[in-house]
Amino acid sequence: MKLLAVIETSAPLSSLYHIMPSFPWFGMDIGGTLVKLVYFEPKDITAEEEQEEVENLKSIRRYLTSNTAYGKTGIRDVHLELQDLTLCGRTGNLHFIRFPTHDLPAFLQMGRNKHFSSLHTTLCATGGGAYKFESDFRTMADLQLHKLDELDCLIRGVLYIDSVVSSGPSECYYFENPTDPDRCIQKPYTLENPYPLLLVNIGSGVSILAVYSETNYKRVTGTSLGGGTFLGLCCLLTGCSTFEEALEMASQGESTRVDKLVRDIYGGNYERFGLPGWAVASSFGNMMSKDKRESVSKEDLARATLVTITNNIGSITRMCALNENIERVVFVGNFLRVNTLSMKLLAYAMDYWSKGQLKALFLQHEGYFGAVGALLELLHPA
Amino acid sequence: MAEWSGLHSSTSRHTMDKSITLPPDEIFRNLENAKRFAIDIGGSLTKLAYYSTVQHKVAKVRSFDHATKTEMVDELYEISVQEEVTARLHFIKFENAYIETCLDFVRDHLVNTDTKVIKATGGGAHKFKELIERKLGLRVDKEDEMTCLIKGCNFVLRNIPHEAFVYAKHADSEFRFQTTQPDIFPYLLVNIGSGVSIVKVESEDKFERIGGSSIGGGTFWGLGALLTKTKRFDELLQLASKGQHTSVDMLVKDIYGGSYGSLGLTGDLIASSFGKSATADKGFPKEDMAKSLLHMISNDIGQLACLYAKLHNLSRVYFGGFFIRGHPVTMHTITYSINFFTKGEVQALFLRHEGYLGAIGAFLKGAEEDNPNQYSWGENYAGSSGLMSVSPDMNPMQRARSGTFDMLEMDRLERKLVNLPLLQDASSYIPDTVDLAEDALAREYWLYCFEEALDGVVKRALASQPDMPEAAERAEKFRQKYRHKLQTLRHQPFAYGSLTVRSLLDTREHCLNEFNFPDPYSKIKQRENDMALKYYQKVVKSLEELSWEERQFALIRGVLAGNVFDWGAKAVSDVLESEPEFGFEQAKRKLEGIPSISLLCGPPHKCALFFVDNSGLDIILGVMPFVRELLSRGTEVVLASNSAPALNDVTNGELQILTESIAAMDPVIQAGLREDRLTLVQSGSSSPCLDLSRLDKVLAMVVRERKTDLVIIEGMGRAIHTNYYAMLSCESLKMAVIKNSWLADRLGGKLFSVVFKYEVPAAGHDSEALTPP
């Protein structure tokens, strides 16, 4: 059903075998805030193989698959796990793990303790951290990184995951009736004929790519107002310290106490320019007044921050879509993780301001595509 | 002076707020004739606009009717000073805190107005509606803010040369002023108030808000106040200008360790605004957070502006609103952002009178029946404060208490001004040869020069009105005003756009007019004209005795010798003061390096346009014989002279009389006039310099009709200080005598060296400039 199969699975097994790298298979994406790790757990190991397998490899496999949390901050997103996946002729499960970038030293320490380097595996890594921490991998864990471009990996990952997910919840989805909060529901979407596509990756910062084919894409622009800005400002404004905390506060707040709306200025709609009264005229605009600063809650501030950042991304995205003449937009990145608020806002903004011309799409594995792309590079060097 | 007396009376002083005093001859001037009020009340500043008529003295010349006069008079014409009423627009900007005081003041000084309505715009118009109606007894009529803004923007772009500028923080001159474009449309106006509005303007009446953003000045202010506990907008900007954003922002190098080479993203680029404040469990300096916030907002606005500019294919993008308003900090960050996102393809443009746009627009809405757009208007340098008269970044605390007033005055010009049709490329034409803002050495010299000359000018002004007892007082006021202007320009060379010799001269003329010295040189011009006329026939006769070739040479020499007689040049005025008998022959001997080329050897030109300079020997013995030769060859001649006096330059009024008088002696000139082959037109200018993009509409029409194929520009002001590099689409000749030793040095010549620049377009023949002595 999918046109985007990146991996040619019909090739004879034998021909795949001799180019198949040795286990373990990892793909890694080291971002500004989070490290994303995908791990392929082979489930078709023969008895013969099992015997040959070194203890190290078994121990790593056991450690990763039998836990859902690693150390204080590492987490396996079990709900995203892809089972019975055939990769490079092997069948197994794909696991999705993340931990904060500032805990990378602890990860390297673990790699050293588990003698990861003795497995002689190539560690494919992307994201800025692949460059920044390359020497740390070498000196702390005796590991050689194979560095990959993050946008190449991102696109490869998106196209691959969308092509292989066939069971369970649809990888791609959208919100029906985005402008009606009561009727707004999540609906599966089939990404047939995906090109051209605007791909918006919201991590710490934001990159916007226009994708015309698997290999033909360009970075249209980016903005520094991204997930890192949301969390950074929330920490300063509310004293919170995690993304989850910030989101929780935002979900309980009211941004209209913080923002100045069109109706706050004009009493209603600004008819002359077709601006509805509910539209935000000035983000944080009410905070110019001392009285209003004293009357808002932390939750209100968190909500306003979320709304401001999300709407701004929506606005820049919409302009890029117009300039590039693309109607379909896929939003990915970890800013959207457990962040239905932002997704619905984006869906709304795309639909409303484009008068229904633009469609906002989302993917289940929102933040892991770069890491998946890195893994694919290990198996099938481009 | 009758018109001042009302203002000098102190009847209303006691009603005013004690914290400020309003000097009535400086602020809210000409209120007694004011009508058509408009007011724009913003978040912190109020801008009041009104139209008024100004009565001032003008010099007129009138021919003596020799036929009816029984006694013989020596003079050819009489000079009279007459009262003239002209229209002026006044705009005053002050802090909202003083609005009540100012309204009281306005009410107390309104004498004979039949105005019933005041146009109002701006966010504060609603809040102060009741106060305005009560204080002024006028009905407040609200106008749409955006419409006013756009109307005002069109008006300043069209009427004020050097209105728009590019801001370059680290350049020699921070402000790079743009020349006025013949067509100002289409453009994008990005108004950064509490939010951002992006407006596409396609014509005078057609504009559309194509987008906007909620992240604007209010976000900087509101979020900044939350983060730094600093309340005032100005103080937040101050904080930001001292901060380091790199401690708060996550840069590309924080993620990559260096640059992201394959995308061309350098390491110092911000990858995630406030990205570092998310991870670190610590406090940040206020300054750093303010700086990070400033970058975040400026970059975001710049990016959106670029996306809209690209989508609508617009390259002119003006920024305004309180976020920008004269703040170097935000002009810099916006400029940076635009450069980054368009890779230099689009320049961020700012406006000198940005703060007045709403008030101007509201005023124009109310004045539509007067058709203000059918006239040309000019910025009055004497009555306008200039850019950053109130520097918002200097000291916000001090500024908050001082109550400062900023003013803009625009005079309605008698004539509609247009481009010379013969400019090769009107959009790239720059009248001025040297931008003194960029050339510190030249600036120092000329400011010094004008200061040195001030006493002489005052003396001359006084001498021109011997019968008026209060002239001394006015002359003194003139001295103070002009000296103050020079001092301002020394510190803020950008105050009135590009600082040039022309602007310094024009400012002096505006100041002289302001204090009713319309023509300090009228008597000198009269004496010299009378004297020169006596020699006209002798000069013509001696020229006719020469061989053709010798005559061509002598004619050029004559024009150049005549051009020595320039009271505006110190080297000359010294000689003229000390040797009143200094004559034409002496002048010829002073000339250094006369070119020995003949201009008039080819087939005759169809029509020559001659921009003349001084009266007296220059026009009569230098220019006229040359004109005569042109006429004799069958070339039509258009003589363009100033509409109003400047130094000893011949005015159109004087030239009419002089030409008639010459025609009476010379059949060639007489035939030229009779057969309409010699035409006198006014240039529309009253400057010793010449801006070929602002000329009388009639002149442009005549030039077109006559198929002019030769332009002659004479004199230092018109051919060296301005137009030295002007490219024309037909043959041109620029000639002048350098009467300033500093300038002569600069150009590599001596005092009284000759500039003779003959240019033929396209083919590229250019017989070069300064002939070595």
PDB file of C-alpha atoms in Angstrom, chain A residues 160-241:
ATOM      1  CA  TYR A 160      10.410   4.242   6.389  1.00  0.00           C
ATOM      2  CA  ILE A 161       8.251   4.174   9.511  1.00  0.00           C
ATOM      3  CA  ASP A 162       5.225   5.327   7.604  1.00  0.00           C
ATOM      4  CA  SER A 163       5.809   2.524   5.118  1.00  0.00           C
ATOM      5  CA  VAL A 164       6.213  -0.328   7.585  1.00  0.00           C
ATOM      6  CA  VAL A 165       3.564   0.405  10.158  1.00  0.00           C
ATOM      7  CA  SER A 166       0.550  -1.587   9.108  1.00  0.00           C
ATOM      8  CA  SER A 167      -0.995  -2.854  12.276  1.00  0.00           C
ATOM      9  CA  GLY A 168      -2.078  -1.019  15.397  1.00  0.00           C
ATOM     10  CA  PRO A 169      -2.844   2.685  15.387  1.00  0.00           C
ATOM     11  CA  SER A 170      -2.131   4.378  12.072  1.00  0.00           C
ATOM     12  CA  GLU A 171       1.275   6.045  12.001  1.00  0.00           C
ATOM     13  CA  CYS A 172      -0.093   9.157  10.374  1.00  0.00           C
ATOM     14  CA  TYR A 173      -3.134  10.967  11.702  1.00  0.00           C
ATOM     15  CA  TYR A 174      -4.912  14.281  11.618  1.00  0.00           C
ATOM     16  CA  PHE A 175      -7.620  16.097  13.528  1.00  0.00           C
ATOM     17  CA  GLU A 176     -11.061  16.207  12.068  1.00  0.00           C
ATOM     18  CA  ASN A 177     -13.090  19.406  12.671  1.00  0.00           C
ATOM     19  CA  PRO A 178     -10.087  21.237  14.091  1.00  0.00           C
ATOM     20  CA  THR A 179     -12.019  24.480  14.447  1.00  0.00           C
ATOM     21  CA  ASP A 180     -14.731  22.931  16.588  1.00  0.00           C
ATOM     22  CA  PRO A 181     -13.337  21.881  19.989  1.00  0.00           C
ATOM     23  CA  ASP A 182     -16.330  19.639  20.754  1.00  0.00           C
ATOM     24  CA  ARG A 183     -16.141  17.686  17.523  1.00  0.00           C
ATOM     25  CA  CYS A 184     -12.365  17.712  17.086  1.00  0.00           C
ATOM     26  CA  ILE A 185     -11.204  14.108  16.931  1.00  0.00           C
ATOM     27  CA  GLN A 186      -8.064  12.297  15.918  1.00  0.00           C
ATOM     28  CA  LYS A 187      -8.418  10.356  12.646  1.00  0.00           C
ATOM     29  CA  PRO A 188      -6.013   8.039  10.811  1.00  0.00           C
ATOM     30  CA  TYR A 189      -4.540   9.330   7.573  1.00  0.00           C
ATOM     31  CA  THR A 190      -2.995   7.438   4.713  1.00  0.00           C
ATOM     32  CA  LEU A 191       0.087   9.106   3.355  1.00  0.00           C
ATOM     33  CA  GLU A 192      -0.307   7.950  -0.208  1.00  0.00           C
ATOM     34  CA  ASN A 193       1.440  10.133  -2.780  1.00  0.00           C
ATOM     35  CA  PRO A 194       3.134  12.054  -0.017  1.00  0.00           C
ATOM     36  CA  TYR A 195       5.046  14.516  -2.207  1.00  0.00           C
ATOM     37  CA  PRO A 196       5.455  17.390  -2.046  1.00  0.00           C
ATOM     38  CA  LEU A 197       5.392  17.559   1.679  1.00  0.00           C
ATOM     39  CA  LEU A 198       6.331  20.203   4.201  1.00  0.00           C
ATOM     40  CA  LEU A 199       8.059  18.530   7.122  1.00  0.00           C
ATOM     41  CA  VAL A 200       8.255  20.563  10.307  1.00  0.00           C
ATOM     42  CA  ASN A 201      10.555  19.160  12.932  1.00  0.00           C
ATOM     43  CA  ILE A 202      10.010  20.757  16.326  1.00  0.00           C
ATOM     44  CA  GLY A 203      12.801  19.882  18.673  1.00  0.00           C
ATOM     45  CA  SER A 204      14.626  22.422  20.828  1.00  0.00           C
ATOM     46  CA  GLY A 205      14.506  24.603  17.734  1.00  0.00           C
ATOM     47  CA  VAL A 206      12.504  24.137  14.556  1.00  0.00           C
ATOM     48  CA  SER A 207      13.518  23.097  11.049  1.00  0.00           C
ATOM     49  CA  ILE A 208      11.131  23.298   8.129  1.00  0.00           C
ATOM     50  CA  LEU A 209      11.832  21.102   5.111  1.00  0.00           C
ATOM     51  CA  ALA A 210      10.179  20.945   1.732  1.00  0.00           C
ATOM     52  CA  VAL A 211      10.347  17.293   0.595  1.00  0.00           C
ATOM     53  CA  TYR A 212       9.866  16.510  -3.079  1.00  0.00           C
ATOM     54  CA  SER A 213      11.122  12.928  -3.095  1.00  0.00           C
ATOM     55  CA  GLU A 214      13.061  10.621  -0.831  1.00  0.00           C
ATOM     56  CA  THR A 215      16.322  12.236  -1.828  1.00  0.00           C
ATOM     57  CA  ASN A 216      15.182  15.627  -3.060  1.00  0.00           C
ATOM     58  CA  TYR A 217      14.457  18.004  -0.251  1.00  0.00           C
ATOM     59  CA  LYS A 218      15.535  21.410   1.018  1.00  0.00           C
ATOM     60  CA  ARG A 219      15.543  23.134   4.358  1.00  0.00           C
ATOM     61  CA  VAL A 220      13.263  26.091   3.754  1.00  0.00           C
ATOM     62  CA  THR A 221      13.900  27.844   7.027  1.00  0.00           C
ATOM     63  CA  GLY A 222      13.932  27.333  10.738  1.00  0.00           C
ATOM     64  CA  THR A 223      13.147  29.208  13.880  1.00  0.00           C
ATOM     65  CA  SER A 224      14.783  29.377  17.246  1.00  0.00           C
ATOM     66  CA  LEU A 225      11.374  29.538  18.900  1.00  0.00           C
ATOM     67  CA  GLY A 226      10.856  25.853  19.523  1.00  0.00           C
ATOM     68  CA  GLY A 227      10.420  23.260  22.237  1.00  0.00           C
ATOM     69  CA  GLY A 228      13.504  24.523  24.026  1.00  0.00           C
ATOM     70  CA  THR A 229      11.989  27.992  24.157  1.00  0.00           C
ATOM     71  CA  PHE A 230       8.740  26.679  25.609  1.00  0.00           C
ATOM     72  CA  LEU A 231      10.509  24.754  28.326  1.00  0.00           C
ATOM     73  CA  GLY A 232      13.152  27.428  28.925  1.00  0.00           C
ATOM     74  CA  LEU A 233      10.605  30.199  29.365  1.00  0.00           C
ATOM     75  CA  CYS A 234       8.332  27.988  31.476  1.00  0.00           C
ATOM     76  CA  CYS A 235      11.202  27.175  33.816  1.00  0.00           C
ATOM     77  CA  LEU A 236      11.970  30.896  34.220  1.00  0.00           C
ATOM     78  CA  LEU A 237       8.346  31.965  34.575  1.00  0.00           C
ATOM     79  CA  THR A 238       6.969  29.153  36.753  1.00  0.00           C
ATOM     80  CA  GLY A 239       9.958  27.470  38.372  1.00  0.00           C
ATOM     81  CA  CYS A 240       9.090  24.104  36.848  1.00  0.00           C
ATOM     82  CA  SER A 241      11.899  21.861  35.660  1.00  0.00           C
TER      83      SER A 241
END
